[in-house]
PDB file of C-alpha atoms in Angstrom:
ATOM      1  CA  MET A 139       0.000   0.000   0.000  1.00  0.00           C
ATOM      2  CA  HIS A 140       2.841   2.375   0.812  1.00  0.00           C
ATOM      3  CA  LEU A 141       6.474   2.541  -0.272  1.00  0.00           C
ATOM      4  CA  ALA A 142       9.566   3.791   1.476  1.00  0.00           C
ATOM      5  CA  SER A 143      10.859   7.028   0.008  1.00  0.00           C
ATOM      6  CA  LEU A 144      14.331   6.801  -1.490  1.00  0.00           C
ATOM      7  CA  GLN A 145      14.843  10.534  -1.213  1.00  0.00           C
ATOM      8  CA  ALA A 146      17.528  11.256   1.354  1.00  0.00           C
ATOM      9  CA  LYS A 147      16.373  12.856   4.615  1.00  0.00           C
ATOM     10  CA  SER A 148      12.737  12.261   3.689  1.00  0.00           C
ATOM     11  CA  ASP A 149      10.157  10.711   5.954  1.00  0.00           C
ATOM     12  CA  ILE A 150       8.835   7.232   5.272  1.00  0.00           C
ATOM     13  CA  GLU A 151       5.113   6.754   4.747  1.00  0.00           C
ATOM     14  CA  SER A 152       4.204   3.186   5.480  1.00  0.00           C
ATOM     15  CA  GLN A 153       1.393   1.298   7.092  1.00  0.00           C
ATOM     16  CA  CYS A 154       0.964  -2.343   8.004  1.00  0.00           C
ATOM     17  CA  MET A 155      -2.682  -3.286   7.635  1.00  0.00           C
ATOM     18  CA  ALA A 156      -2.537  -5.765  10.517  1.00  0.00           C
ATOM     19  CA  LEU A 157      -0.840  -3.293  12.866  1.00  0.00           C
ATOM     20  CA  SER A 158      -3.325  -0.554  11.987  1.00  0.00           C
ATOM     21  CA  ASP A 159      -6.187  -2.912  12.882  1.00  0.00           C
ATOM     22  CA  HIS A 160      -4.370  -4.132  16.003  1.00  0.00           C
ATOM     23  CA  PRO A 161      -2.768  -0.987  17.458  1.00  0.00           C
ATOM     24  CA  ASN A 162       0.100  -1.443  19.897  1.00  0.00           C
ATOM     25  CA  GLY A 163       0.285  -5.133  19.014  1.00  0.00           C
ATOM     26  CA  GLU A 164      -3.048  -6.098  20.540  1.00  0.00           C
ATOM     27  CA  PHE A 165      -4.038  -9.623  19.525  1.00  0.00           C
ATOM     28  CA  VAL A 166      -7.743  -8.732  19.655  1.00  0.00           C
ATOM     29  CA  SER A 167      -8.773  -5.877  17.368  1.00  0.00           C
ATOM     30  CA  PRO A 168     -10.487  -3.035  19.259  1.00  0.00           C
ATOM     31  CA  LYS A 169     -12.697  -2.485  16.206  1.00  0.00           C
ATOM     32  CA  THR A 170     -13.869  -6.004  15.388  1.00  0.00           C
ATOM     33  CA  LYS A 171     -13.240  -7.598  18.812  1.00  0.00           C
ATOM     34  CA  LYS A 172     -11.700 -10.544  16.925  1.00  0.00           C
ATOM     35  CA  GLU A 173      -8.220 -12.033  16.985  1.00  0.00           C
ATOM     36  CA  PHE A 174      -5.910 -11.651  13.996  1.00  0.00           C
ATOM     37  CA  ARG A 175      -6.767 -14.000  11.128  1.00  0.00           C
ATOM     38  CA  VAL A 176      -5.090 -14.187   7.719  1.00  0.00           C
ATOM     39  CA  GLU A 177      -8.512 -14.727   6.149  1.00  0.00           C
ATOM     40  CA  ALA A 178      -9.556 -11.258   7.311  1.00  0.00           C
ATOM     41  CA  TYR A 179      -7.274  -9.711   4.654  1.00  0.00           C
ATOM     42  CA  PRO A 180      -8.507 -11.166   1.339  1.00  0.00           C
ATOM     43  CA  SER A 181      -6.797  -8.463  -0.745  1.00  0.00           C
ATOM     44  CA  PHE A 182      -3.363  -9.738   0.403  1.00  0.00           C
ATOM     45  CA  ILE A 183      -4.027 -13.471   0.052  1.00  0.00           C
ATOM     46  CA  PRO A 184      -3.299 -13.592  -3.730  1.00  0.00           C
ATOM     47  CA  PHE A 185       0.252 -12.388  -2.975  1.00  0.00           C
ATOM     48  CA  ILE A 186       0.996 -15.178  -0.492  1.00  0.00           C
ATOM     49  CA  ASP A 187       3.442 -17.623  -2.062  1.00  0.00           C
ATOM     50  CA  ARG A 188       2.540 -20.839  -0.259  1.00  0.00           C
ATOM     51  CA  LYS A 189       5.429 -22.812  -1.746  1.00  0.00           C
ATOM     52  CA  LYS A 190       8.075 -20.342  -0.621  1.00  0.00           C
ATOM     53  CA  LEU A 191       6.588 -19.946   2.837  1.00  0.00           C
ATOM     54  CA  THR A 192       6.702 -23.683   3.453  1.00  0.00           C
ATOM     55  CA  SER A 193       9.791 -24.817   1.519  1.00  0.00           C
ATOM     56  CA  HIS A 194      12.448 -22.125   1.979  1.00  0.00           C
ATOM     57  CA  PRO A 195      14.827 -22.565   4.950  1.00  0.00           C
ATOM     58  CA  TYR A 196      14.769 -18.824   5.667  1.00  0.00           C
ATOM     59  CA  ILE A 197      12.162 -16.112   5.262  1.00  0.00           C
ATOM     60  CA  PHE A 198      13.015 -12.404   5.216  1.00  0.00           C
ATOM     61  CA  ALA A 199      10.173 -10.173   6.357  1.00  0.00           C
ATOM     62  CA  PRO A 200      10.620  -6.379   6.327  1.00  0.00           C
ATOM     63  CA  VAL A 201       8.508  -4.544   8.887  1.00  0.00           C
ATOM     64  CA  CYS A 202       7.763  -0.847   9.239  1.00  0.00           C
ATOM     65  CA  TYR A 203       6.230   0.850  12.252  1.00  0.00           C
ATOM     66  CA  ALA A 204       6.234   4.496  13.332  1.00  0.00           C
ATOM     67  CA  GLY A 205       8.382   5.495  10.357  1.00  0.00           C
ATOM     68  CA  HIS A 206      11.128   2.945  10.973  1.00  0.00           C
ATOM     69  CA  TRP A 207      12.035  -0.197   9.007  1.00  0.00           C
ATOM     70  CA  TRP A 208      13.602  -3.337  10.428  1.00  0.00           C
ATOM     71  CA  LEU A 209      14.030  -6.895   9.179  1.00  0.00           C
ATOM     72  CA  TRP A 210      12.743 -10.183  10.541  1.00  0.00           C
ATOM     73  CA  LEU A 211      14.722 -13.329   9.800  1.00  0.00           C
ATOM     74  CA  ILE A 212      12.686 -16.523  10.222  1.00  0.00           C
ATOM     75  CA  ASN A 213      14.411 -19.913  10.321  1.00  0.00           C
ATOM     76  CA  THR A 214      11.631 -22.243   9.164  1.00  0.00           C
ATOM     77  CA  ARG A 215      13.624 -25.389   9.971  1.00  0.00           C
ATOM     78  CA  LYS A 216      14.319 -24.512  13.599  1.00  0.00           C
ATOM     79  CA  ARG A 217      11.187 -22.327  13.781  1.00  0.00           C
ATOM     80  CA  LYS A 218      13.093 -19.462  15.360  1.00  0.00           C
ATOM     81  CA  CYS A 219      13.145 -15.740  14.639  1.00  0.00           C
ATOM     82  CA  GLN A 220      15.743 -13.003  14.864  1.00  0.00           C
ATOM     83  CA  ILE A 221      15.529  -9.267  14.267  1.00  0.00           C
ATOM     84  CA  LEU A 222      17.986  -7.153  12.300  1.00  0.00           C
ATOM     85  CA  ASP A 223      17.414  -3.511  13.110  1.00  0.00           C
ATOM     86  CA  PRO A 224      19.559  -0.816  11.446  1.00  0.00           C
ATOM     87  CA  LEU A 225      19.106   1.497  14.435  1.00  0.00           C
ATOM     88  CA  HIS A 226      18.594  -0.613  17.564  1.00  0.00           C
ATOM     89  CA  LYS A 227      20.390  -3.537  19.198  1.00  0.00           C
ATOM     90  CA  ILE A 228      17.502  -4.211  21.609  1.00  0.00           C
ATOM     91  CA  ALA A 229      13.828  -3.338  21.577  1.00  0.00           C
ATOM     92  CA  PRO A 230      13.831   0.411  22.340  1.00  0.00           C
ATOM     93  CA  THR A 231      10.489   0.447  24.192  1.00  0.00           C
ATOM     94  CA  ASP A 232       7.994  -1.880  25.847  1.00  0.00           C
ATOM     95  CA  GLU A 233       5.603  -1.006  23.033  1.00  0.00           C
ATOM     96  CA  ARG A 234       8.112  -2.324  20.495  1.00  0.00           C
ATOM     97  CA  LYS A 235       8.488  -5.553  22.496  1.00  0.00           C
ATOM     98  CA  THR A 236       4.724  -6.049  22.345  1.00  0.00           C
ATOM     99  CA  ILE A 237       4.631  -5.280  18.628  1.00  0.00           C
ATOM    100  CA  ASN A 238       7.447  -7.754  18.002  1.00  0.00           C
ATOM    101  CA  LYS A 239       5.458 -10.501  19.726  1.00  0.00           C
ATOM    102  CA  PHE A 240       2.398  -9.670  17.642  1.00  0.00           C
ATOM    103  CA  THR A 241       4.478  -9.553  14.445  1.00  0.00           C
ATOM    104  CA  GLY A 242       5.919 -12.990  15.222  1.00  0.00           C
ATOM    105  CA  TYR A 243       2.387 -14.275  15.701  1.00  0.00           C
ATOM    106  CA  VAL A 244       1.323 -12.820  12.335  1.00  0.00           C
ATOM    107  CA  PHE A 245       4.190 -14.539  10.514  1.00  0.00           C
ATOM    108  CA  SER A 246       3.484 -17.802  12.310  1.00  0.00           C
ATOM    109  CA  ARG A 247      -0.141 -17.594  11.206  1.00  0.00           C
ATOM    110  CA  LEU A 248       0.938 -16.834   7.619  1.00  0.00           C
ATOM    111  CA  ILE A 249       3.183 -19.906   7.526  1.00  0.00           C
ATOM    112  CA  THR A 250       0.399 -22.054   9.004  1.00  0.00           C
ATOM    113  CA  TYR A 251      -2.090 -20.653   6.491  1.00  0.00           C
ATOM    114  CA  ALA A 252       0.294 -21.695   3.705  1.00  0.00           C
ATOM    115  CA  GLY A 253       0.350 -25.264   5.034  1.00  0.00           C
ATOM    116  CA  GLY A 254       3.545 -25.179   7.104  1.00  0.00           C
ATOM    117  CA  LYS A 255       4.207 -25.663  10.791  1.00  0.00           C
ATOM    118  CA  PRO A 256       3.643 -22.735  13.176  1.00  0.00           C
ATOM    119  CA  LEU A 257       6.636 -21.107  14.823  1.00  0.00           C
ATOM    120  CA  GLN A 258       5.211 -22.124  18.202  1.00  0.00           C
ATOM    121  CA  LYS A 259       2.295 -24.310  19.220  1.00  0.00           C
ATOM    122  CA  ALA A 260      -1.040 -23.202  20.674  1.00  0.00           C
ATOM    123  CA  GLU A 261      -0.902 -20.229  23.032  1.00  0.00           C
ATOM    124  CA  ARG A 262       2.905 -20.119  22.844  1.00  0.00           C
ATOM    125  CA  GLU A 263       2.448 -18.457  19.449  1.00  0.00           C
ATOM    126  CA  LYS A 264       1.598 -15.290  21.341  1.00  0.00           C
ATOM    127  CA  GLU A 265       4.873 -15.362  23.258  1.00  0.00           C
ATOM    128  CA  ILE A 266       7.322 -15.722  20.362  1.00  0.00           C
ATOM    129  CA  LYS A 267      10.674 -14.281  21.390  1.00  0.00           C
ATOM    130  CA  SER A 268      12.868 -12.711  18.735  1.00  0.00           C
ATOM    131  CA  PRO A 269      16.337 -11.580  19.858  1.00  0.00           C
ATOM    132  CA  TYR A 270      18.059  -8.709  18.112  1.00  0.00           C
ATOM    133  CA  VAL A 271      21.187  -9.481  16.103  1.00  0.00           C
ATOM    134  CA  LYS A 272      24.163  -7.206  16.758  1.00  0.00           C
ATOM    135  CA  ILE A 273      25.030  -5.816  13.346  1.00  0.00           C
ATOM    136  CA  SER A 274      26.525  -2.610  11.989  1.00  0.00           C
ATOM    137  CA  GLY A 275      23.698  -0.227  11.132  1.00  0.00           C
ATOM    138  CA  GLN A 276      22.685   3.202   9.933  1.00  0.00           C
ATOM    139  CA  LYS A 277      24.500   6.379  10.858  1.00  0.00           C
ATOM    140  CA  THR A 278      21.657   8.749   9.999  1.00  0.00           C
ATOM    141  CA  SER A 279      17.991   8.983  10.946  1.00  0.00           C
ATOM    142  CA  TYR A 280      16.683   8.132   7.462  1.00  0.00           C
ATOM    143  CA  ASP A 281      18.620   5.199   5.968  1.00  0.00           C
ATOM    144  CA  CYS A 282      16.772   2.285   7.604  1.00  0.00           C
ATOM    145  CA  ALA A 283      14.895   1.225   4.447  1.00  0.00           C
ATOM    146  CA  VAL A 284      18.103   1.214   2.381  1.00  0.00           C
ATOM    147  CA  TYR A 285      19.818  -1.034   4.939  1.00  0.00           C
ATOM    148  CA  VAL A 286      16.857  -3.425   5.053  1.00  0.00           C
ATOM    149  CA  MET A 287      16.743  -3.757   1.265  1.00  0.00           C
ATOM    150  CA  LYS A 288      20.483  -4.337   0.986  1.00  0.00           C
ATOM    151  CA  TRP A 289      20.475  -6.862   3.820  1.00  0.00           C
ATOM    152  CA  MET A 290      17.764  -8.868   2.051  1.00  0.00           C
ATOM    153  CA  GLU A 291      20.034  -9.054  -0.983  1.00  0.00           C
ATOM    154  CA  ILE A 292      23.347 -10.038   0.518  1.00  0.00           C
ATOM    155  CA  ILE A 293      23.043 -11.269   4.103  1.00  0.00           C
ATOM    156  CA  GLU A 294      23.811 -14.920   4.807  1.00  0.00           C
ATOM    157  CA  PRO A 295      21.648 -16.110   7.726  1.00  0.00           C
ATOM    158  CA  GLU A 296      23.862 -19.105   8.488  1.00  0.00           C
ATOM    159  CA  ASN A 297      26.695 -16.699   9.361  1.00  0.00           C
ATOM    160  CA  ILE A 298      24.821 -15.260  12.327  1.00  0.00           C
ATOM    161  CA  LYS A 299      26.662 -16.625  15.346  1.00  0.00           C
ATOM    162  CA  LYS A 300      25.524 -16.117  18.936  1.00  0.00           C
ATOM    163  CA  GLY A 301      23.401 -13.140  18.012  1.00  0.00           C
ATOM    164  CA  LYS A 302      26.210 -11.363  16.172  1.00  0.00           C
ATOM    165  CA  TYR A 303      26.901 -10.773  12.501  1.00  0.00           C
ATOM    166  CA  GLN A 304      30.271  -9.533  11.360  1.00  0.00           C
ATOM    167  CA  TRP A 305      29.562  -7.185   8.533  1.00  0.00           C
ATOM    168  CA  ASP A 306      31.369  -4.315   6.871  1.00  0.00           C
ATOM    169  CA  ASN A 307      30.674  -0.952   8.424  1.00  0.00           C
ATOM    170  CA  TRP A 308      29.422   0.773   5.275  1.00  0.00           C
ATOM    171  CA  PRO A 309      30.609   4.382   4.880  1.00  0.00           C
ATOM    172  CA  GLN A 310      27.832   6.882   4.221  1.00  0.00           C
ATOM    173  CA  GLU A 311      28.999   7.335   0.628  1.00  0.00           C
ATOM    174  CA  GLU A 312      28.338   3.659  -0.019  1.00  0.00           C
ATOM    175  CA  VAL A 313      24.867   3.825   1.526  1.00  0.00           C
ATOM    176  CA  ASP A 314      24.073   6.849  -0.652  1.00  0.00           C
ATOM    177  CA  HIS A 315      25.221   4.833  -3.658  1.00  0.00           C
ATOM    178  CA  TYR A 316      22.826   2.022  -2.728  1.00  0.00           C
ATOM    179  CA  ARG A 317      19.964   4.522  -2.630  1.00  0.00           C
ATOM    180  CA  VAL A 318      20.744   5.727  -6.158  1.00  0.00           C
ATOM    181  CA  GLU A 319      21.131   2.113  -7.290  1.00  0.00           C
ATOM    182  CA  TYR A 320      17.666   1.159  -6.010  1.00  0.00           C
ATOM    183  CA  ALA A 321      16.069   4.296  -7.451  1.00  0.00           C
ATOM    184  CA  SER A 322      17.541   3.438 -10.863  1.00  0.00           C
ATOM    185  CA  ARG A 323      16.259  -0.138 -10.661  1.00  0.00           C
ATOM    186  CA  ILE A 324      12.760   1.051  -9.839  1.00  0.00           C
ATOM    187  CA  LEU A 325      12.636   3.734 -12.525  1.00  0.00           C
ATOM    188  CA  PHE A 326      13.857   1.378 -15.255  1.00  0.00           C
ATOM    189  CA  SER A 327      12.098  -1.761 -14.063  1.00  0.00           C
ATOM    190  CA  GLU A 328      10.128  -3.862 -16.507  1.00  0.00           C
ATOM    191  CA  MET A 329       6.879  -2.927 -14.777  1.00  0.00           C
ATOM    192  CA  ASN A 330       7.497   0.797 -15.238  1.00  0.00           C
ATOM    193  CA  THR A 331       8.603   0.264 -18.831  1.00  0.00           C
ATOM    194  CA  GLN A 332       5.374  -1.586 -19.594  1.00  0.00           C
ATOM    195  CA  ARG A 333       3.351   1.112 -17.863  1.00  0.00           C
ATOM    196  CA  ASP A 334       5.012   3.866 -19.932  1.00  0.00           C
ATOM    197  CA  GLN A 335       4.372   1.909 -23.128  1.00  0.00           C
ATOM    198  CA  ALA A 336       0.720   1.406 -22.199  1.00  0.00           C
ATOM    199  CA  ILE A 337       0.329   5.148 -21.578  1.00  0.00           C
ATOM    200  CA  ARG A 338       1.942   6.017 -24.921  1.00  0.00           C
ATOM    201  CA  GLU A 339      -0.288   3.588 -26.821  1.00  0.00           C
ATOM    202  CA  SER A 340      -3.484   4.424 -24.964  1.00  0.00           C
ATOM    203  CA  SER A 341      -6.210   6.336 -26.750  1.00  0.00           C
ATOM    204  CA  ALA A 342      -7.785   7.286 -23.416  1.00  0.00           C
ATOM    205  CA  ILE A 343      -4.748   8.893 -21.771  1.00  0.00           C
ATOM    206  CA  ARG A 344      -3.175  12.088 -23.007  1.00  0.00           C
ATOM    207  CA  LEU A 345      -0.273  13.651 -21.151  1.00  0.00           C
ATOM    208  CA  SER A 346       0.540  17.321 -21.472  1.00  0.00           C
ATOM    209  CA  LYS A 347       3.517  17.985 -23.711  1.00  0.00           C
ATOM    210  CA  PRO A 348       6.483  19.658 -21.983  1.00  0.00           C
ATOM    211  CA  SER A 349       6.879  23.390 -22.534  1.00  0.00           C
ATOM    212  CA  SER A 350       9.083  26.106 -21.152  1.00  0.00           C
ATOM    213  CA  ILE A 351       6.330  26.944 -18.682  1.00  0.00           C
ATOM    214  CA  LEU A 352       5.864  23.351 -17.547  1.00  0.00           C
ATOM    215  CA  LEU A 353       9.606  22.938 -17.095  1.00  0.00           C
ATOM    216  CA  SER A 354       9.749  25.941 -14.810  1.00  0.00           C
ATOM    217  CA  PRO A 355      10.535  25.050 -11.170  1.00  0.00           C
ATOM    218  CA  PHE A 356       7.666  27.371 -10.181  1.00  0.00           C
ATOM    219  CA  CYS A 357       5.107  25.304 -12.117  1.00  0.00           C
ATOM    220  CA  GLN A 358       3.211  22.467 -10.455  1.00  0.00           C
ATOM    221  CA  ILE A 359       1.298  19.795 -12.392  1.00  0.00           C
ATOM    222  CA  ASN A 360      -1.835  18.229 -10.980  1.00  0.00           C
ATOM    223  CA  SER A 361      -4.568  15.899 -12.238  1.00  0.00           C
ATOM    224  CA  ALA A 362      -6.300  18.765 -14.070  1.00  0.00           C
ATOM    225  CA  ASP A 363      -3.336  18.881 -16.470  1.00  0.00           C
ATOM    226  CA  ILE A 364      -3.998  15.343 -17.705  1.00  0.00           C
ATOM    227  CA  LYS A 365      -6.643  15.062 -20.415  1.00  0.00           C
ATOM    228  CA  THR A 366      -8.682  11.892 -20.662  1.00  0.00           C
ATOM    229  CA  GLY A 367     -10.966  10.809 -23.481  1.00  0.00           C
TER     230      GLY A 367
END
C-alpha cells in the first residue's frame, strides 16, 4: 500500500494493515473484537506464495512501524526468529516488544495458512521471542529502508553466530550509492517500462507535452493537467 521514500532525509510513509487494525500489538482488534486471522485480509491473500513460505529454509520479512524499518529473519527449519534492526540492538520500548510478539504471531499464522508448521504451538504463538542481532547499522535517521533492502540481498543467515553478525561498516557514501542504485532499478524496471508503453499507446490517456512553462521550477502539475478521453 505504501512505499519507502528513497529521497535522502525524507520521511517514510508506510502502514501495516494488521498493525493498523491491532494498534500497539493487541491480539484482539479493538474495532472487530476478533483475533488476527489471515482470512480477514482477502486483498493480500493472492500475494501469499505458499510454496516459498513452506519450503524455503529462511524467510526475510521487512517490517515498518512508526516510520522505521527493520528486518525479521525466520528460520523455518528450527522455527526461530531473529531481528535485524539498522538502528537498535535491543527493543527500544515496551511497546516495540509487544509489537514484536504480535508480528511474530502474524508470521506464524501466515506460515500455518500456507500449510507449514507454526513457529510455536497453541498459546505459545503469542509469546514468540525474537532476539536482536548485533550488526553494523545506519549512521543517519533516514537510511533504515536502504539497509533493510540491501540486507535482504546479501546477508547470509547461516553466518549469524551467537546473536552477532560480522559485517562491513558501510561508509555513508556507499549507503548513498545504494539509494541511487535502487532508485535506478525502480525507474527502469520492466513494470514501469510496460506502464510507460501502455500510456503512450493508450487512446484514453493524453499527457501534457512539456513546454518552457511546464519545465519551470515554479510550475506544479496536478490531475487537471492530464486530459482523458
